[in-house]
Each structure stands twice: as C-alpha cells, then as structure tokens.
C-alpha cells in the first residue's frame, strides 16, 4: 500500500481530512448496521440535541505502526467502555463494544495510507464521538443519535525534545462534585476554553484545577491527569470522583507496579503537598507524559526539583516503558494491544 505523500515528522496536532470515516445512526430504539462513508460532512436537524443542549461525548485514541509494519491500537476496549459510561450519564444510547471495534478496524484499515510509518514519531489519531442528532426544543434527550469515528494523522507531540511546561492553578473550577467531570463530555471542554485562554495569555501551558468543593486538593488539567513522584521514589496520582479516568494514567500505574516495581499511591493529593514532590507530570493519550517544571499559584511559585531542562528519571522510565509497549518494543500485558493490520 502506497502511503500518502506527507512529511510525517513535521505535521502538528491538527485535523486533516482522510478518505473514510465510520457512521451509524440510532433511531426508533436501535442502531443501524453502520459502515464506512467518504463524505466528511454531517447533515443534522437545526434543532439537534447536540446543538441545543450539548448532548455529546467523545473518545480519543491512537493507531501505531510497529517496526514489522503492522498497525495496532492500545487498549481500545477501555475507550469503548468509557464511551458507554459517558453515554449513560448524558442519556444517550450506548455504542455496543462490537460496533466500536468494527468501526475501529474498518476505519483504520480503509485509511491505512494515512497511518504514519514507524520511526516518524507521528501516529494516527482516532476520534470516536456520539451526539444527539434529532430535534429537541423542550429539554429532553434527543430522539435520534449519530455515532461517528474519524481519523487524522498527528505529528510527534514533542518536536525538538521533551521540555517541561509551566502551569498555573486556575481560579475556575473544572468539575463539580457529582457533576460530569468523570465522563468525556464535550461540555467539559467548552467551559474550559475561557480559563485555558486566560492561562495561555499569561504564558502558561495549562491550568491545574483544584477540587471545586474545597479548593484544596489537586484534580487534573483540562485534558490530562497528574502524576507525582515522592522523594523516596513512590508514584502518587490523585484519586477523585470528579477527574476523568485516563487510560494512560491507569496503564502507567500498572507499568509502575508490575514493570518497574514502584510503590503507587492513588489518593487525595492536597495542593499543600505539591511542593514536596521531586517530579511532576501530566498524562494522556496525546503526549503519554509531559513533565511539569513549575507551578504558579498566584504569587507562590513552586519550582519542581527535576527542573526546566528535562523530564525526571522516574517519569522518563515510566514513559519509555509505556511507549515501548505501545510501539511493540516491550512485551505488553495480555489484551493491551489490538492488531488492526
Ligand atoms: C481524555 C482526557 C484525559 C486523558 O485520558 P486518556 O485516556 O489517557 O487519553 C484526561 N483528562 C480529561 C479531562 C480528558 O478528557
């Protein structure tokens, strides 16, 4: 198969229209069979639930090319499961795991020419999403839904080396107790745009959000979970019912325990404790781990001991091991890799 003529290592994280996408519709209580389409435009009611009341959720995962040329995905069963949880909370029909996997296999296979080759650092980003497409004017769940999966090649997250970022504690909250912080809802991102823009305008890469109830404990950034390393080499990650259960974080916790023999604590992390950690990172599908070099909270500046030049040794080892698993260079735990081609 001929790959597209793209300078793979130079592309960024942006949308590029590819050849095929998968779509299925839910009507009258059931899903259509669904299948590949070439049209990148979706026509829906002007009164669609997604347009009026933000009834939508999504997922994000990647397809990787291994050294032997095979194309794989990483733990997509967890994305299918998480999309189902998000759907239930937003009163949308669940996408059956069978359909999710069929969509994944078909969409990636059909777009194989768009999957970046091994060694370029680039990957194919997969974006499944689900939304209310039928009309509602009184507040209610939409009468019909669309499940759509698109793919777009994305470049290496770190061009020219991994550089620690500077972040700030936000004056805004991300998620309320018993709210929707633990699901991947579009609405969680709409409301984070303003605090995100504010942070960027002040020179920060990301916001650190604290728990809305007490504003004393660390939650997450707008799109990544936190990892901390203690002086005695333990991995600590915040536990809260209002953070999004990152698949990368859950995988890194397993890698830390089972591959690196680290002690791991999943618990409440008071902001007051942050100054005592020796390495700090944020994790998610996009970068696996990004190191944090400085955290500002008003006038208080916390300089992370690992510094502004490089990622600390524990997070580096963790990242290298997980990337090794994703790229086929380290043996994966049973069931973590789904081979597509
Ligand atoms: C998607 C997401 C993450 C990262 O989850 P991964 O499954 O690791 O990609 C973290 N926080 C939020 C709010 C998210 O939406």
mmCIF file of C-alpha atoms and ligand atoms in Angstrom:
data_model
loop_
_atom_site.group_PDB
_atom_site.id
_atom_site.type_symbol
_atom_site.label_atom_id
_atom_site.label_comp_id
_atom_site.label_asym_id
_atom_site.label_seq_id
_atom_site.Cartn_x
_atom_site.Cartn_y
_atom_site.Cartn_z
ATOM 1 C CA UNK A 1 0.000 0.000 0.000
ATOM 2 C CA UNK A 2 1.250 3.427 -1.001
ATOM 3 C CA UNK A 3 1.437 5.909 1.918
ATOM 4 C CA UNK A 4 0.234 9.481 1.399
ATOM 5 C CA UNK A 5 2.906 11.981 0.474
ATOM 6 C CA UNK A 6 3.185 13.755 3.834
ATOM 7 C CA UNK A 7 6.209 14.976 5.790
ATOM 8 C CA UNK A 8 5.158 12.832 8.744
ATOM 9 C CA UNK A 9 7.616 14.152 11.330
ATOM 10 C CA UNK A 10 6.681 17.767 10.565
ATOM 11 C CA UNK A 11 2.899 17.656 10.967
ATOM 12 C CA UNK A 12 1.281 19.032 14.104
ATOM 13 C CA UNK A 13 -1.862 18.212 16.066
ATOM 14 C CA UNK A 14 -4.498 19.381 13.622
ATOM 15 C CA UNK A 15 -7.361 17.992 11.618
ATOM 16 C CA UNK A 16 -6.536 16.586 8.204
ATOM 17 C CA UNK A 17 -9.363 15.186 6.128
ATOM 18 C CA UNK A 18 -8.742 11.475 5.428
ATOM 19 C CA UNK A 19 -10.542 9.216 2.936
ATOM 20 C CA UNK A 20 -13.001 7.265 5.086
ATOM 21 C CA UNK A 21 -14.972 7.528 8.308
ATOM 22 C CA UNK A 22 -17.463 5.209 10.028
ATOM 23 C CA UNK A 23 -21.004 6.244 10.829
ATOM 24 C CA UNK A 24 -24.053 4.598 12.398
ATOM 25 C CA UNK A 25 -27.438 6.064 13.352
ATOM 26 C CA UNK A 26 -29.699 5.254 16.270
ATOM 27 C CA UNK A 27 -33.404 5.584 15.541
ATOM 28 C CA UNK A 28 -36.555 4.027 16.999
ATOM 29 C CA UNK A 29 -34.613 2.314 19.742
ATOM 30 C CA UNK A 30 -31.948 0.632 17.659
ATOM 31 C CA UNK A 31 -28.645 1.151 15.897
ATOM 32 C CA UNK A 32 -28.261 0.878 12.135
ATOM 33 C CA UNK A 33 -25.596 -1.565 10.962
ATOM 34 C CA UNK A 34 -23.263 1.372 10.254
ATOM 35 C CA UNK A 35 -20.382 1.422 7.845
ATOM 36 C CA UNK A 36 -17.719 3.423 6.084
ATOM 37 C CA UNK A 37 -18.584 6.613 4.236
ATOM 38 C CA UNK A 38 -16.469 9.068 2.280
ATOM 39 C CA UNK A 39 -18.478 12.251 2.952
ATOM 40 C CA UNK A 40 -16.864 14.337 5.706
ATOM 41 C CA UNK A 41 -19.991 16.485 6.161
ATOM 42 C CA UNK A 42 -22.802 15.528 8.531
ATOM 43 C CA UNK A 43 -26.309 16.869 7.977
ATOM 44 C CA UNK A 44 -28.490 17.112 11.072
ATOM 45 C CA UNK A 45 -31.613 18.901 12.286
ATOM 46 C CA UNK A 46 -31.198 22.583 13.113
ATOM 47 C CA UNK A 47 -32.776 21.646 16.442
ATOM 48 C CA UNK A 48 -30.445 18.682 17.146
ATOM 49 C CA UNK A 49 -29.856 17.818 20.807
ATOM 50 C CA UNK A 50 -26.138 18.412 20.354
ATOM 51 C CA UNK A 51 -26.694 21.944 19.026
ATOM 52 C CA UNK A 52 -29.302 22.993 21.589
ATOM 53 C CA UNK A 53 -28.245 21.254 24.795
ATOM 54 C CA UNK A 54 -24.708 19.941 24.173
ATOM 55 C CA UNK A 55 -25.706 16.285 24.195
ATOM 56 C CA UNK A 56 -22.381 14.882 23.016
ATOM 57 C CA UNK A 57 -19.388 12.894 24.200
ATOM 58 C CA UNK A 58 -16.214 11.616 22.589
ATOM 59 C CA UNK A 59 -13.123 9.447 22.871
ATOM 60 C CA UNK A 60 -9.513 9.752 21.721
ATOM 61 C CA UNK A 61 -7.000 7.006 20.955
ATOM 62 C CA UNK A 62 -4.176 6.313 18.525
ATOM 63 C CA UNK A 63 -3.081 3.752 15.958
ATOM 64 C CA UNK A 64 0.651 2.994 15.821
ATOM 65 C CA UNK A 65 2.806 1.392 13.140
ATOM 66 C CA UNK A 66 5.231 -1.174 14.521
ATOM 67 C CA UNK A 67 8.700 -1.966 13.189
ATOM 68 C CA UNK A 68 7.347 -5.004 11.308
ATOM 69 C CA UNK A 69 4.794 -2.779 9.533
ATOM 70 C CA UNK A 70 1.749 -3.966 11.468
ATOM 71 C CA UNK A 71 -0.772 -1.376 12.655
ATOM 72 C CA UNK A 72 -2.073 -1.632 16.215
ATOM 73 C CA UNK A 73 -4.221 0.203 18.743
ATOM 74 C CA UNK A 74 -3.743 0.384 22.509
ATOM 75 C CA UNK A 75 -6.472 -0.831 24.907
ATOM 76 C CA UNK A 76 -9.437 0.286 22.735
ATOM 77 C CA UNK A 77 -11.768 -1.834 24.885
ATOM 78 C CA UNK A 78 -11.323 0.787 27.616
ATOM 79 C CA UNK A 79 -12.300 3.577 25.203
ATOM 80 C CA UNK A 80 -15.426 1.627 24.209
ATOM 81 C CA UNK A 81 -16.316 1.137 27.882
ATOM 82 C CA UNK A 82 -15.686 4.791 28.751
ATOM 83 C CA UNK A 83 -17.812 5.979 25.818
ATOM 84 C CA UNK A 84 -20.622 3.783 27.156
ATOM 85 C CA UNK A 85 -20.312 5.356 30.616
ATOM 86 C CA UNK A 86 -20.348 8.842 29.106
ATOM 87 C CA UNK A 87 -23.398 7.940 27.006
ATOM 88 C CA UNK A 88 -25.358 6.680 30.028
ATOM 89 C CA UNK A 89 -24.712 9.873 32.001
ATOM 90 C CA UNK A 90 -25.857 12.046 29.076
ATOM 91 C CA UNK A 91 -28.954 9.931 28.309
ATOM 92 C CA UNK A 92 -27.603 8.674 25.017
ATOM 93 C CA UNK A 93 -27.754 5.112 23.672
ATOM 94 C CA UNK A 94 -24.573 3.117 24.320
ATOM 95 C CA UNK A 95 -22.454 2.183 21.344
ATOM 96 C CA UNK A 96 -22.062 -1.601 21.637
ATOM 97 C CA UNK A 97 -18.431 -2.725 22.042
ATOM 98 C CA UNK A 98 -18.851 -4.901 18.935
ATOM 99 C CA UNK A 99 -19.764 -1.857 16.837
ATOM 100 C CA UNK A 100 -16.996 0.258 18.353
ATOM 101 C CA UNK A 101 -14.379 -2.382 17.480
ATOM 102 C CA UNK A 102 -15.793 -2.891 13.977
ATOM 103 C CA UNK A 103 -15.693 0.875 13.404
ATOM 104 C CA UNK A 104 -12.103 0.986 14.650
ATOM 105 C CA UNK A 105 -10.904 -1.898 12.471
ATOM 106 C CA UNK A 106 -12.715 -0.715 9.340
ATOM 107 C CA UNK A 107 -11.817 2.969 9.626
ATOM 108 C CA UNK A 108 -8.121 2.350 10.245
ATOM 109 C CA UNK A 109 -7.843 -0.343 7.548
ATOM 110 C CA UNK A 110 -9.568 1.865 4.974
ATOM 111 C CA UNK A 111 -7.241 4.756 5.857
ATOM 112 C CA UNK A 112 -4.052 2.658 6.068
ATOM 113 C CA UNK A 113 -2.325 5.070 3.671
ATOM 114 C CA UNK A 114 -2.786 7.772 6.319
ATOM 115 C CA UNK A 115 -1.222 5.820 9.181
ATOM 116 C CA UNK A 116 2.229 7.338 9.759
ATOM 117 C CA UNK A 117 5.132 4.920 9.238
ATOM 118 C CA UNK A 118 7.246 3.526 12.098
ATOM 119 C CA UNK A 119 10.017 5.780 13.344
ATOM 120 C CA UNK A 120 8.462 9.104 12.315
ATOM 121 C CA UNK A 121 7.062 9.836 15.780
ATOM 122 C CA UNK A 122 3.730 10.556 14.121
ATOM 123 C CA UNK A 123 0.595 8.457 14.767
ATOM 124 C CA UNK A 124 -2.961 8.175 13.548
ATOM 125 C CA UNK A 125 -5.336 9.858 15.988
ATOM 126 C CA UNK A 126 -8.756 8.220 16.225
ATOM 127 C CA UNK A 127 -11.723 10.311 17.324
ATOM 128 C CA UNK A 128 -14.967 8.432 18.009
ATOM 129 C CA UNK A 129 -17.925 10.566 19.038
ATOM 130 C CA UNK A 130 -21.616 10.292 19.755
ATOM 131 C CA UNK A 131 -24.245 13.030 19.696
ATOM 132 C CA UNK A 132 -27.971 13.780 19.690
ATOM 133 C CA UNK A 133 -28.861 14.432 16.063
ATOM 134 C CA UNK A 134 -32.667 14.526 16.258
ATOM 135 C CA UNK A 135 -34.695 17.640 17.138
ATOM 136 C CA UNK A 136 -35.493 18.764 20.685
ATOM 137 C CA UNK A 137 -36.821 22.125 21.792
ATOM 138 C CA UNK A 138 -38.143 21.266 25.244
ATOM 139 C CA UNK A 139 -35.232 19.984 27.341
ATOM 140 C CA UNK A 140 -35.146 16.223 26.772
ATOM 141 C CA UNK A 141 -32.891 13.544 25.320
ATOM 142 C CA UNK A 142 -32.832 13.707 21.512
ATOM 143 C CA UNK A 143 -34.980 11.187 19.613
ATOM 144 C CA UNK A 144 -32.062 10.061 17.396
ATOM 145 C CA UNK A 145 -28.250 9.823 17.580
ATOM 146 C CA UNK A 146 -25.165 9.524 15.403
ATOM 147 C CA UNK A 147 -22.033 7.571 16.232
ATOM 148 C CA UNK A 148 -19.137 8.708 14.058
ATOM 149 C CA UNK A 149 -15.465 7.796 14.023
ATOM 150 C CA UNK A 150 -12.891 9.864 12.154
ATOM 151 C CA UNK A 151 -9.137 9.511 11.937
ATOM 152 C CA UNK A 152 -6.448 12.107 11.292
ATOM 153 C CA UNK A 153 -2.659 11.784 11.284
ATOM 154 C CA UNK A 154 -0.917 13.753 14.032
ATOM 155 C CA UNK A 155 2.735 14.619 14.409
ATOM 156 C CA UNK A 156 5.128 13.811 17.239
ATOM 157 C CA UNK A 157 3.950 15.552 20.416
ATOM 158 C CA UNK A 158 7.435 16.702 21.369
ATOM 159 C CA UNK A 159 9.279 18.218 18.432
ATOM 160 C CA UNK A 160 12.882 19.012 19.273
ATOM 161 C CA UNK A 161 12.928 17.205 22.610
ATOM 162 C CA UNK A 162 10.763 16.910 25.690
ATOM 163 C CA UNK A 163 10.621 20.252 27.517
ATOM 164 C CA UNK A 164 8.999 20.731 30.930
ATOM 165 C CA UNK A 165 5.988 23.034 30.946
ATOM 166 C CA UNK A 166 4.957 25.813 33.324
ATOM 167 C CA UNK A 167 1.377 25.655 34.567
ATOM 168 C CA UNK A 168 -0.826 27.704 36.897
ATOM 169 C CA UNK A 169 -3.556 26.973 39.393
ATOM 170 C CA UNK A 170 -6.832 28.103 37.859
ATOM 171 C CA UNK A 171 -9.261 30.434 39.611
ATOM 172 C CA UNK A 172 -12.002 28.498 37.820
ATOM 173 C CA UNK A 173 -13.294 25.015 38.536
ATOM 174 C CA UNK A 174 -13.407 22.182 36.044
ATOM 175 C CA UNK A 175 -15.952 19.837 37.580
ATOM 176 C CA UNK A 176 -18.481 19.931 40.404
ATOM 177 C CA UNK A 177 -18.931 17.114 42.920
ATOM 178 C CA UNK A 178 -21.467 14.674 41.440
ATOM 179 C CA UNK A 179 -21.194 16.525 38.121
ATOM 180 C CA UNK A 180 -19.785 15.351 34.808
ATOM 181 C CA UNK A 181 -16.031 15.598 35.442
ATOM 182 C CA UNK A 182 -15.615 11.833 35.216
ATOM 183 C CA UNK A 183 -17.068 11.482 31.719
ATOM 184 C CA UNK A 184 -15.643 12.612 28.390
ATOM 185 C CA UNK A 185 -18.339 15.152 27.575
ATOM 186 C CA UNK A 186 -17.874 17.952 25.069
ATOM 187 C CA UNK A 187 -19.376 20.341 27.606
ATOM 188 C CA UNK A 188 -16.387 19.825 29.943
ATOM 189 C CA UNK A 189 -14.193 21.263 27.224
ATOM 190 C CA UNK A 190 -16.472 24.136 26.188
ATOM 191 C CA UNK A 191 -16.333 25.566 29.704
ATOM 192 C CA UNK A 192 -12.551 25.061 29.956
ATOM 193 C CA UNK A 193 -11.814 27.223 26.899
ATOM 194 C CA UNK A 194 -12.029 30.520 28.758
ATOM 195 C CA UNK A 195 -9.747 29.564 31.691
ATOM 196 C CA UNK A 196 -7.465 27.904 29.113
ATOM 197 C CA UNK A 197 -7.209 31.089 27.065
ATOM 198 C CA UNK A 198 -6.591 33.095 30.253
ATOM 199 C CA UNK A 199 -3.726 30.772 31.250
ATOM 200 C CA UNK A 200 -2.198 30.943 27.751
ATOM 201 C CA UNK A 201 -2.411 34.735 27.673
ATOM 202 C CA UNK A 202 -0.409 34.793 30.919
ATOM 203 C CA UNK A 203 2.227 32.483 29.461
ATOM 204 C CA UNK A 204 1.145 29.170 30.979
ATOM 205 C CA UNK A 205 0.838 25.932 29.039
ATOM 206 C CA UNK A 206 -2.017 24.504 31.127
ATOM 207 C CA UNK A 207 -4.264 25.042 34.124
ATOM 208 C CA UNK A 208 -4.114 22.924 37.244
ATOM 209 C CA UNK A 209 -7.675 22.596 38.521
ATOM 210 C CA UNK A 210 -8.393 22.084 42.209
ATOM 211 C CA UNK A 211 -11.434 20.267 43.600
ATOM 212 C CA UNK A 212 -14.461 22.541 43.398
ATOM 213 C CA UNK A 213 -15.816 21.686 46.852
ATOM 214 C CA UNK A 214 -12.814 22.688 48.984
ATOM 215 C CA UNK A 215 -10.282 24.106 46.505
ATOM 216 C CA UNK A 216 -7.556 22.386 48.481
ATOM 217 C CA UNK A 217 -6.906 19.180 46.517
ATOM 218 C CA UNK A 218 -5.341 18.626 43.100
ATOM 219 C CA UNK A 219 -7.705 17.380 40.392
ATOM 220 C CA UNK A 220 -6.274 17.482 36.852
ATOM 221 C CA UNK A 221 -5.576 19.823 33.941
ATOM 222 C CA UNK A 222 -8.221 20.427 31.272
ATOM 223 C CA UNK A 223 -7.268 17.216 29.498
ATOM 224 C CA UNK A 224 -4.662 15.232 31.401
ATOM 225 C CA UNK A 225 -4.285 13.534 34.819
ATOM 226 C CA UNK A 226 -1.435 14.310 37.237
ATOM 227 C CA UNK A 227 1.455 12.083 38.268
ATOM 228 C CA UNK A 228 3.768 12.910 41.175
ATOM 229 C CA UNK A 229 6.958 11.295 42.378
ATOM 230 C CA UNK A 230 7.894 11.494 46.068
ATOM 231 C CA UNK A 231 11.427 11.943 47.450
ATOM 232 C CA UNK A 232 11.545 8.233 48.241
ATOM 233 C CA UNK A 233 10.552 7.240 44.705
ATOM 234 C CA UNK A 234 6.828 6.459 45.100
ATOM 235 C CA UNK A 235 4.375 7.302 42.351
ATOM 236 C CA UNK A 236 1.354 9.289 43.567
ATOM 237 C CA UNK A 237 -1.731 10.084 41.496
ATOM 238 C CA UNK A 238 -4.859 11.960 42.633
ATOM 239 C CA UNK A 239 -7.967 9.950 43.399
ATOM 240 C CA UNK A 240 -11.226 11.819 42.962
ATOM 241 C CA UNK A 241 -14.694 11.082 41.624
ATOM 242 C CA UNK A 242 -14.557 14.254 39.536
ATOM 243 C CA UNK A 243 -11.492 13.554 37.416
ATOM 244 C CA UNK A 244 -11.626 11.784 34.080
ATOM 245 C CA UNK A 245 -10.292 8.227 34.404
ATOM 246 C CA UNK A 246 -7.373 8.492 31.971
ATOM 247 C CA UNK A 247 -6.459 5.234 30.254
ATOM 248 C CA UNK A 248 -2.847 6.404 30.043
ATOM 249 C CA UNK A 249 -2.782 7.011 33.813
ATOM 250 C CA UNK A 250 -4.328 3.629 34.599
ATOM 251 C CA UNK A 251 -1.794 1.969 32.282
ATOM 252 C CA UNK A 252 1.131 3.873 33.818
ATOM 253 C CA UNK A 253 0.041 2.796 37.305
ATOM 254 C CA UNK A 254 0.166 -0.823 36.131
ATOM 255 C CA UNK A 255 3.562 -0.299 34.470
ATOM 256 C CA UNK A 256 4.917 1.368 37.621
ATOM 257 C CA UNK A 257 3.865 -1.556 39.818
ATOM 258 C CA UNK A 258 4.402 -4.537 37.527
ATOM 259 C CA UNK A 259 7.297 -3.478 35.292
ATOM 260 C CA UNK A 260 9.267 -1.049 37.456
ATOM 261 C CA UNK A 261 8.430 -2.369 40.925
ATOM 262 C CA UNK A 262 7.428 1.074 42.189
ATOM 263 C CA UNK A 263 5.094 1.693 45.067
ATOM 264 C CA UNK A 264 1.977 3.516 43.874
ATOM 265 C CA UNK A 265 -0.469 5.583 45.905
ATOM 266 C CA UNK A 266 -3.822 6.551 44.383
ATOM 267 C CA UNK A 267 -5.207 9.002 46.916
ATOM 268 C CA UNK A 268 -6.304 12.549 47.639
ATOM 269 C CA UNK A 269 -3.399 14.931 46.961
ATOM 270 C CA UNK A 270 -3.615 18.220 48.907
ATOM 271 C CA UNK A 271 -2.195 21.150 46.936
ATOM 272 C CA UNK A 272 -0.033 21.937 50.003
ATOM 273 C CA UNK A 273 1.867 18.701 49.366
ATOM 274 C CA UNK A 274 2.789 19.564 45.763
ATOM 275 C CA UNK A 275 5.939 21.472 46.809
ATOM 276 C CA UNK A 276 7.317 18.260 48.347
ATOM 277 C CA UNK A 277 7.303 16.169 45.152
ATOM 278 C CA UNK A 278 10.511 15.770 43.159
ATOM 279 C CA UNK A 279 8.956 15.051 39.742
ATOM 280 C CA UNK A 280 5.591 16.117 38.350
ATOM 281 C CA UNK A 281 3.954 15.208 35.075
ATOM 282 C CA UNK A 282 0.600 15.192 33.325
ATOM 283 C CA UNK A 283 -0.519 12.203 31.306
ATOM 284 C CA UNK A 284 -2.893 11.427 28.471
ATOM 285 C CA UNK A 285 -3.047 9.805 25.046
ATOM 286 C CA UNK A 286 -1.537 12.823 23.265
ATOM 287 C CA UNK A 287 1.873 13.021 24.984
ATOM 288 C CA UNK A 288 1.818 9.930 27.252
ATOM 289 C CA UNK A 289 3.620 12.085 29.889
ATOM 290 C CA UNK A 290 4.523 15.782 29.757
ATOM 291 C CA UNK A 291 6.871 16.935 32.507
ATOM 292 C CA UNK A 292 5.895 19.939 34.626
ATOM 293 C CA UNK A 293 8.772 22.200 35.688
ATOM 294 C CA UNK A 294 6.934 24.958 37.543
ATOM 295 C CA UNK A 295 3.520 25.524 39.088
ATOM 296 C CA UNK A 296 2.363 29.039 39.946
ATOM 297 C CA UNK A 297 -0.483 29.729 42.357
ATOM 298 C CA UNK A 298 -0.911 33.491 42.434
ATOM 299 C CA UNK A 299 2.377 34.833 43.818
ATOM 300 C CA UNK A 300 3.528 31.435 45.031
ATOM 301 C CA UNK A 301 5.931 29.724 42.632
ATOM 302 C CA UNK A 302 6.701 26.037 43.025
ATOM 303 C CA UNK A 303 9.873 25.031 41.204
ATOM 304 C CA UNK A 304 9.867 21.265 40.670
ATOM 305 C CA UNK A 305 13.283 19.806 41.672
ATOM 306 C CA UNK A 306 13.600 17.949 38.314
ATOM 307 C CA UNK A 307 13.983 21.403 36.758
ATOM 308 C CA UNK A 308 13.172 23.091 33.456
ATOM 309 C CA UNK A 309 15.616 21.210 31.237
ATOM 310 C CA UNK A 310 14.368 17.637 31.161
ATOM 311 C CA UNK A 311 11.875 15.106 32.492
ATOM 312 C CA UNK A 312 12.937 13.496 35.789
ATOM 313 C CA UNK A 313 14.329 9.935 35.858
ATOM 314 C CA UNK A 314 11.281 8.116 37.264
ATOM 315 C CA UNK A 315 8.787 9.677 34.839
ATOM 316 C CA UNK A 316 11.253 9.141 31.978
ATOM 317 C CA UNK A 317 11.484 5.438 32.775
ATOM 318 C CA UNK A 318 7.713 5.182 33.067
ATOM 319 C CA UNK A 319 7.173 6.970 29.780
ATOM 320 C CA UNK A 320 9.788 4.949 27.929
ATOM 321 C CA UNK A 321 8.285 1.682 29.153
ATOM 322 C CA UNK A 322 4.731 2.576 28.137
ATOM 323 C CA UNK A 323 5.838 3.959 24.760
ATOM 324 C CA UNK A 324 7.842 0.741 24.320
ATOM 325 C CA UNK A 325 4.676 -1.292 24.937
ATOM 326 C CA UNK A 326 2.660 0.846 22.520
ATOM 327 C CA UNK A 327 5.355 0.611 19.829
ATOM 328 C CA UNK A 328 5.902 -3.135 20.197
ATOM 329 C CA UNK A 329 9.426 -2.908 21.631
ATOM 330 C CA UNK A 330 8.409 -4.006 25.158
ATOM 331 C CA UNK A 331 6.154 -7.009 25.794
ATOM 332 C CA UNK A 332 2.596 -5.833 26.514
ATOM 333 C CA UNK A 333 0.348 -7.249 29.233
ATOM 334 C CA UNK A 334 -2.266 -9.675 27.903
ATOM 335 C CA UNK A 335 -5.050 -7.898 25.992
ATOM 336 C CA UNK A 336 -3.481 -4.433 25.769
ATOM 337 C CA UNK A 337 -2.751 -4.461 22.042
ATOM 338 C CA UNK A 338 -5.367 -4.824 19.315
ATOM 339 C CA UNK A 339 -3.773 -5.606 15.970
ATOM 340 C CA UNK A 340 -5.632 -3.972 13.101
ATOM 341 C CA UNK A 341 -3.479 -4.860 10.085
HETATM 342 C C1 LIG B 1 -9.255 12.361 27.682
HETATM 343 C C2 LIG B 1 -8.931 13.023 28.951
HETATM 344 C C3 LIG B 1 -7.798 12.672 29.719
HETATM 345 C C4 LIG B 1 -6.778 11.669 29.253
HETATM 346 O O1 LIG B 1 -7.297 10.379 29.104
HETATM 347 P P1 LIG B 1 -6.533 9.288 28.244
HETATM 348 O O2 LIG B 1 -7.496 8.152 28.209
HETATM 349 O O3 LIG B 1 -5.296 8.947 28.954
HETATM 350 O O4 LIG B 1 -6.262 9.890 26.904
HETATM 351 C C5 LIG B 1 -7.602 13.315 30.928
HETATM 352 N N1 LIG B 1 -8.450 14.277 31.376
HETATM 353 C C6 LIG B 1 -9.537 14.641 30.662
HETATM 354 C C7 LIG B 1 -10.421 15.698 31.210
HETATM 355 C C8 LIG B 1 -9.820 14.039 29.437
HETATM 356 O O5 LIG B 1 -10.894 14.418 28.742
#
